Amino acid sequence: MNSVAIRKRFLDFFSGRGHAIIKSDSLIPKNDPTLLFTGAGMNQFKENFLGIKKNLNRATSSQKCIRTGDLDVVGTTPYHHSFFEMLGNFSFNDYFKREAIQFAWDFLTCEMKLAKERLFVSVHNEDEEAFEIWTKEIKIPETRIARLGDDSNFWPASVRTLGPNGPCGPCSEIFFDQGDQLYPNSRKHWSQDTSGRFGEIWNLVFTQFNREENGMLSPLGSKNIDTGMGLERLACFVQGKRTNFETDLFEPLIAHLKKQMPDSPSPETLKTVCAIADHARAVVIGISDGAHPTNEGRGYVIRKLIRRAIWKGRTCNMTMPILTPLISTVIQTLSDAYPELNQTEQSVREILNREEQKFSETLDVGLKLLSELTVQALKRKHKTLSGEDVFRLYDTFGFPDELT
Ligand code: SER
């Protein structure tokens, strides 16, 4: 089943169960100063969770998301991204844990036909209700359930200590066992395995608290549900692939990038190719939504992603430009769900092309200077460059300090 069909099956499944299909919000959140980018399906429904808006009881969406917390590992792990699509179903003072768990189970096992015995779950260690539903009603054996603490089973994860303020609650996560054929070296208990064998698919949040200014969690007047499932991961498991980068969402981008390389990629350079494919999606869709490359805020995130991609491309001798030629392929793989991408193609092309050219020139000048400075430093038997030199590279030549 391709990703277009999976996305549609998800929305149709919940629409058939009384959920209004709501269009993805922009990646640039409206009226929400707590966020740089939209990073979850629930963001656009915060006022519904708080009971301020009462226009919906049940909703479902496929939400464009950008998260930068995992940027350094993107490409090196099977499942992490900067841009991803979050499939979600939401209940606002309507159904609660029992229905949310049953819906998720039915969707995965009946619609997506994932084998029941390959599904594992975690619940919050104080959440007896969720544990009982999984064991007594869904009849998952206890050995396939992990009872974990706030770090993994409360959403947002740091909410009790750090915030942010807003709706939150305990959660239950569903994992898919990729099996020992694809991940042969995994020997740990499934809930501690970090090899990627047990891929997290779906997070079911039982949104029953509001974190207030003083850090207190006060019970919400209503019991709500907020779920989020990464389309890329679901596609990976449904399509029987080892990593998200082998699914139809990424495969055309990877094929394109491989053609820009002088040699077939090694396992190491393939990771670089995956990271570039990831960044290409994020910058195309980010610019399309109005996050243009600049030196601060969300514009800087986009600029940084562009620069990382170009730099990574250079390290494997790819032909330049790298990102601009990928624009049409990114749009082809995503425009079914986000048709606005077709309208903005021309302006994305102009902005990205200009940014890419400018940074390539900066790199040429900066790299030459950096190598001269390095030679001088070595002659003086210094093992590091001076702060002054690093600053001059950045300030006068625009060469990013993280590259230096
Ligand atoms: N808000 C939760 C998450 O982002 C579930 O959608 O994981």
XYZ file of C-alpha atoms and ligand atoms in Angstrom:
411
model
C 0.000 0.000 0.000
C 1.538 3.355 -0.953
C 1.665 6.346 1.368
C -1.142 8.203 -0.424
C -3.431 5.215 0.208
C -2.294 4.834 3.843
C -2.972 8.511 4.612
C -6.397 8.309 2.973
C -7.302 5.052 4.753
C -6.466 6.690 8.083
C -8.619 9.756 7.490
C -11.475 7.652 6.064
C -11.316 5.256 9.030
C -11.820 8.063 11.527
C -14.258 9.976 9.330
C -16.364 6.789 9.310
C -16.330 6.935 13.108
C -17.701 10.463 13.403
C -14.476 12.505 13.145
C -14.403 15.708 11.075
C -11.454 15.676 8.662
C -9.547 18.901 9.357
C -6.940 20.228 6.917
C -3.340 20.340 8.095
C -2.462 23.636 9.724
C 0.471 25.636 8.345
C 3.939 24.785 9.646
C 3.953 28.332 10.998
C 1.556 28.245 13.936
C -0.963 31.062 14.085
C -1.361 32.887 17.389
C 0.894 30.530 19.312
C 4.039 32.253 20.574
C 5.102 29.069 22.428
C 6.040 27.388 19.128
C 8.589 28.012 16.372
C 7.016 25.393 14.095
C 3.934 23.223 14.249
C 5.280 20.002 15.746
C 2.157 17.955 16.485
C -1.338 17.390 15.176
C -2.811 18.713 18.433
C -1.282 22.190 18.084
C -4.153 23.606 16.072
C -6.675 22.161 18.540
C -5.310 23.625 21.788
C -8.379 25.820 22.306
C -10.648 22.821 21.767
C -8.781 20.891 24.454
C -9.081 23.816 26.853
C -12.822 24.076 26.192
C -12.482 27.622 24.790
C -13.653 26.454 21.362
C -16.585 24.065 21.231
C -17.022 23.602 17.480
C -15.811 19.984 17.369
C -16.324 16.757 19.310
C -14.113 14.521 17.182
C -11.510 15.442 14.589
C -8.840 13.779 12.484
C -5.955 15.194 10.445
C -2.697 14.580 8.673
C -0.506 17.388 10.007
C 2.721 18.769 8.516
C 5.277 18.891 11.360
C 8.826 20.135 11.841
C 10.840 19.085 14.906
C 14.520 19.867 15.244
C 15.326 18.038 18.495
C 16.642 14.980 16.625
C 18.472 16.844 13.867
C 21.886 15.392 14.669
C 20.708 11.798 14.292
C 18.591 12.250 11.171
C 19.836 9.853 8.507
C 21.734 7.699 10.994
C 18.619 6.087 12.520
C 15.758 4.325 10.715
C 12.942 6.581 11.906
C 13.964 10.178 12.744
C 13.159 13.246 10.668
C 13.131 17.015 10.747
C 9.904 17.143 8.693
C 7.274 14.437 9.078
C 3.532 13.952 8.758
C 1.531 13.198 11.863
C -1.707 11.265 11.488
C -3.991 11.969 14.428
C -7.446 11.490 15.878
C -8.777 13.813 18.560
C -11.639 13.749 21.025
C -12.775 16.897 22.791
C -14.828 15.921 25.833
C -16.181 12.984 23.838
C -14.621 9.488 23.934
C -11.673 8.617 26.191
C -9.180 5.793 26.776
C -11.325 2.757 25.931
C -12.390 3.965 22.482
C -9.018 5.525 21.657
C -7.229 2.237 22.337
C -9.826 0.163 20.497
C -9.758 2.484 17.438
C -5.956 2.348 17.276
C -5.914 -1.442 17.568
C -8.598 -1.895 14.901
C -6.906 0.491 12.502
C -3.503 -1.176 12.783
C -4.666 -4.778 12.748
C -7.758 -4.698 10.492
C -7.069 -1.780 8.122
C -3.273 -1.907 7.927
C -3.170 -5.664 8.531
C -0.195 -5.474 10.885
C 0.214 -8.809 12.704
C -1.206 -8.641 16.247
C 1.687 -10.603 17.718
C 4.146 -7.986 16.437
C 2.502 -5.123 18.347
C 3.828 -4.086 21.777
C 2.603 -1.279 24.049
C 3.723 0.927 26.889
C 1.518 2.620 29.500
C 2.203 5.129 32.256
C 3.131 3.277 35.455
C 0.248 4.902 37.364
C -2.338 4.316 34.642
C -4.203 1.172 35.770
C -7.142 1.986 33.527
C -5.095 1.877 30.295
C -3.286 -1.272 31.482
C -6.619 -3.024 32.110
C -8.022 -2.035 28.727
C -4.970 -3.412 26.920
C -4.864 -6.657 28.888
C -8.562 -7.427 29.481
C -10.277 -5.947 26.429
C -7.654 -6.017 23.674
C -6.123 -9.114 25.288
C -2.484 -8.250 24.749
C -0.279 -10.540 26.901
C 1.322 -8.710 29.841
C 4.774 -9.636 28.518
C 4.186 -7.300 25.617
C 3.265 -4.342 27.851
C 5.834 -2.083 29.520
C 4.842 0.171 32.433
C 7.053 3.252 32.203
C 7.427 6.635 33.892
C 6.968 10.295 32.991
C 9.955 10.428 30.641
C 8.415 8.087 28.133
C 4.729 8.000 29.004
C 3.629 11.534 29.751
C 3.135 14.044 26.947
C 4.762 16.492 26.488
C 7.650 14.536 28.052
C 9.147 17.318 30.164
C 5.876 18.942 31.096
C 5.935 18.199 34.829
C 9.331 19.825 35.328
C 9.889 22.261 32.480
C 6.614 22.859 30.640
C 5.320 24.033 28.209
C 2.045 25.235 29.673
C -1.111 23.839 28.128
C -3.014 20.572 27.705
C -1.096 17.402 28.660
C -1.556 13.924 30.120
C -0.339 10.342 30.474
C 0.053 8.380 27.278
C 0.209 4.877 25.873
C 2.510 4.083 22.967
C 2.268 1.314 20.384
C 5.399 -0.310 18.922
C 5.908 -2.611 15.951
C 8.428 -5.444 16.105
C 10.454 -5.383 12.876
C 11.672 -8.888 13.694
C 15.077 -10.508 13.941
C 15.426 -10.893 10.178
C 15.699 -7.121 9.704
C 17.335 -6.400 13.089
C 19.259 -9.563 13.980
C 21.467 -8.248 16.785
C 18.851 -7.147 19.242
C 19.017 -9.024 22.564
C 17.681 -6.567 25.144
C 14.189 -6.509 26.652
C 11.991 -5.015 23.957
C 11.258 -1.791 25.879
C 14.998 -1.039 26.268
C 16.006 -1.946 22.750
C 17.582 0.951 20.864
C 18.474 -0.877 17.646
C 15.290 0.207 15.891
C 13.811 -3.289 15.959
C 10.842 -2.092 18.026
C 9.715 1.001 16.161
C 7.297 3.326 17.893
C 4.265 3.855 15.696
C 1.567 5.630 17.621
C 1.280 7.794 20.700
C -2.138 7.892 22.382
C -2.288 10.806 24.802
C -5.039 10.911 27.404
C -5.232 14.680 27.663
C -6.753 15.282 31.087
C -4.580 18.064 32.598
C -3.700 21.671 31.876
C -0.265 22.901 32.940
C -0.695 26.407 34.334
C 1.715 29.365 34.651
C 2.899 28.218 38.106
C 3.736 24.722 36.776
C 0.724 23.084 38.459
C -1.202 20.424 36.575
C -4.880 21.112 37.024
C -7.485 18.598 35.841
C -9.301 19.728 32.698
C -13.066 19.938 32.929
C -13.225 17.546 30.003
C -11.455 14.288 29.193
C -9.802 14.432 25.800
C -7.803 12.309 23.382
C -4.839 13.416 21.295
C -3.105 10.799 19.190
C -0.181 11.051 16.809
C 1.271 8.502 14.423
C 4.147 9.244 12.036
C 3.045 8.445 8.497
C 6.650 7.683 7.507
C 6.968 5.002 10.211
C 3.592 3.492 9.471
C 4.503 3.330 5.766
C 7.796 1.663 6.704
C 6.051 -1.127 8.645
C 3.136 -1.560 6.228
C 5.483 -1.657 3.226
C 7.808 -4.140 4.972
C 10.856 -1.867 4.810
C 13.715 -1.647 7.259
C 13.802 2.150 7.454
C 11.536 5.063 6.591
C 14.016 6.100 3.909
C 13.166 2.973 1.878
C 9.445 3.859 1.632
C 7.788 5.494 -1.360
C 7.913 8.832 0.487
C 11.719 8.925 0.234
C 12.717 6.447 -2.439
C 12.394 8.877 -5.426
C 14.453 11.503 -3.565
C 17.175 9.012 -2.671
C 17.292 7.736 -6.269
C 17.701 11.327 -7.501
C 20.487 12.061 -5.028
C 22.372 8.879 -5.893
C 22.544 10.100 -9.498
C 24.246 13.276 -8.277
C 27.088 11.231 -6.755
C 30.195 10.180 -8.654
C 30.219 6.672 -7.070
C 27.622 4.315 -5.603
C 27.123 5.218 -1.965
C 28.855 3.292 0.823
C 26.769 2.489 3.940
C 28.224 5.638 5.497
C 27.494 7.987 2.580
C 24.022 6.477 2.270
C 23.278 7.939 5.707
C 24.315 11.336 4.352
C 22.025 10.858 1.357
C 19.128 10.033 3.708
C 19.786 13.164 5.767
C 19.842 15.344 2.637
C 16.556 13.804 1.437
C 15.051 14.570 4.845
C 16.293 18.166 4.855
C 15.071 18.706 1.274
C 11.507 17.889 2.344
C 11.701 20.167 5.370
C 13.057 23.182 3.511
C 10.727 22.882 0.512
C 7.611 22.554 2.624
C 8.865 25.077 5.202
C 9.563 27.754 2.580
C 6.243 26.953 0.915
C 4.498 27.744 4.204
C 6.367 31.060 4.493
C 9.451 30.231 6.600
C 12.075 31.893 4.407
C 15.788 31.517 5.182
C 16.953 34.332 7.469
C 19.319 34.794 10.389
C 16.881 34.326 13.235
C 13.965 32.298 14.542
C 12.313 29.819 12.229
C 14.045 31.368 9.219
C 17.349 30.390 10.775
C 16.196 26.806 11.227
C 15.434 26.653 7.494
C 18.763 28.302 6.654
C 20.589 25.837 8.880
C 18.873 22.858 7.237
C 19.806 24.171 3.779
C 23.412 24.676 4.850
C 23.656 21.265 6.478
C 22.319 19.612 3.327
C 24.753 21.454 1.053
C 27.669 20.768 3.336
C 26.769 17.097 3.587
C 26.461 16.915 -0.207
C 29.927 18.365 -0.605
C 31.388 15.768 1.710
C 30.289 13.090 -0.774
C 31.286 15.049 -3.867
C 27.756 15.534 -5.132
C 27.144 17.736 -8.109
C 25.833 21.172 -7.144
C 23.195 22.509 -6.725
C 21.793 19.792 -4.474
C 18.464 20.927 -3.147
C 16.945 22.937 -6.002
C 16.780 19.929 -8.381
C 14.864 17.976 -5.709
C 11.987 20.461 -5.433
C 9.751 18.815 -8.064
C 10.256 15.365 -6.541
C 9.412 16.602 -3.038
C 6.253 18.198 -4.427
C 5.292 15.058 -6.356
C 5.524 12.907 -3.240
C 3.544 15.311 -1.011
C 1.155 17.392 -3.122
C -1.659 14.866 -2.962
C -2.052 15.717 0.724
C -0.842 19.330 0.564
C -1.930 20.778 -2.811
C -0.769 24.258 -1.751
C 2.745 23.038 -2.641
C 1.839 23.321 -6.330
C 0.950 27.002 -5.970
C 4.197 27.975 -4.293
C 6.602 25.916 -6.430
C 7.965 28.899 -8.393
C 8.699 31.053 -5.353
C 10.230 28.108 -3.449
C 12.491 27.506 -6.447
C 13.649 31.127 -6.566
C 14.293 31.385 -2.824
C 16.057 28.043 -2.516
C 18.155 28.542 -5.623
C 19.341 31.964 -4.427
C 20.144 30.660 -0.946
C 21.946 27.640 -2.315
C 24.109 29.694 -4.698
C 24.956 32.245 -2.030
C 25.994 29.585 0.453
C 28.077 27.671 -2.098
C 30.065 30.863 -2.777
C 30.431 31.442 0.965
C 31.716 27.908 1.353
C 34.284 28.318 -1.418
C 35.750 31.454 0.138
C 35.406 30.266 3.739
C 36.965 26.853 3.153
C 39.993 28.408 1.459
C 40.477 30.817 4.326
C 39.870 28.120 6.921
C 42.535 25.933 5.401
C 45.027 28.869 5.387
C 44.245 29.619 9.031
C 44.633 25.952 9.917
C 48.032 25.774 8.237
C 49.175 28.915 10.083
C 47.918 27.560 13.406
C 49.716 24.254 12.865
C 52.925 26.069 11.989
C 52.671 27.800 15.345
C 52.036 24.370 16.918
C 48.519 25.383 17.987
C 45.941 22.642 18.154
C 42.963 24.992 17.955
C 42.029 28.076 15.962
C 41.749 31.279 17.930
C 38.320 32.588 18.818
C 39.197 35.719 16.839
C 39.749 33.693 13.663
C 36.527 31.751 14.124
C 34.678 34.997 14.672
C 36.273 36.645 11.608
C 35.276 33.677 9.444
C 31.720 34.056 10.666
C 31.430 37.831 10.813
C 33.355 38.908 7.728
C 32.912 35.887 5.481
C 29.566 34.491 6.658
C 31.116 31.049 7.269
C 28.989 29.260 9.916
C 30.829 28.658 13.187
C 29.390 25.130 13.461
C 31.171 24.236 10.205
C 34.436 25.767 11.420
N 0.775 15.109 20.819
C 1.296 13.779 20.866
C 2.636 13.665 20.163
O 3.063 14.587 19.522
C 0.315 12.815 20.253
O -0.187 13.334 19.090
O 3.259 12.645 20.264
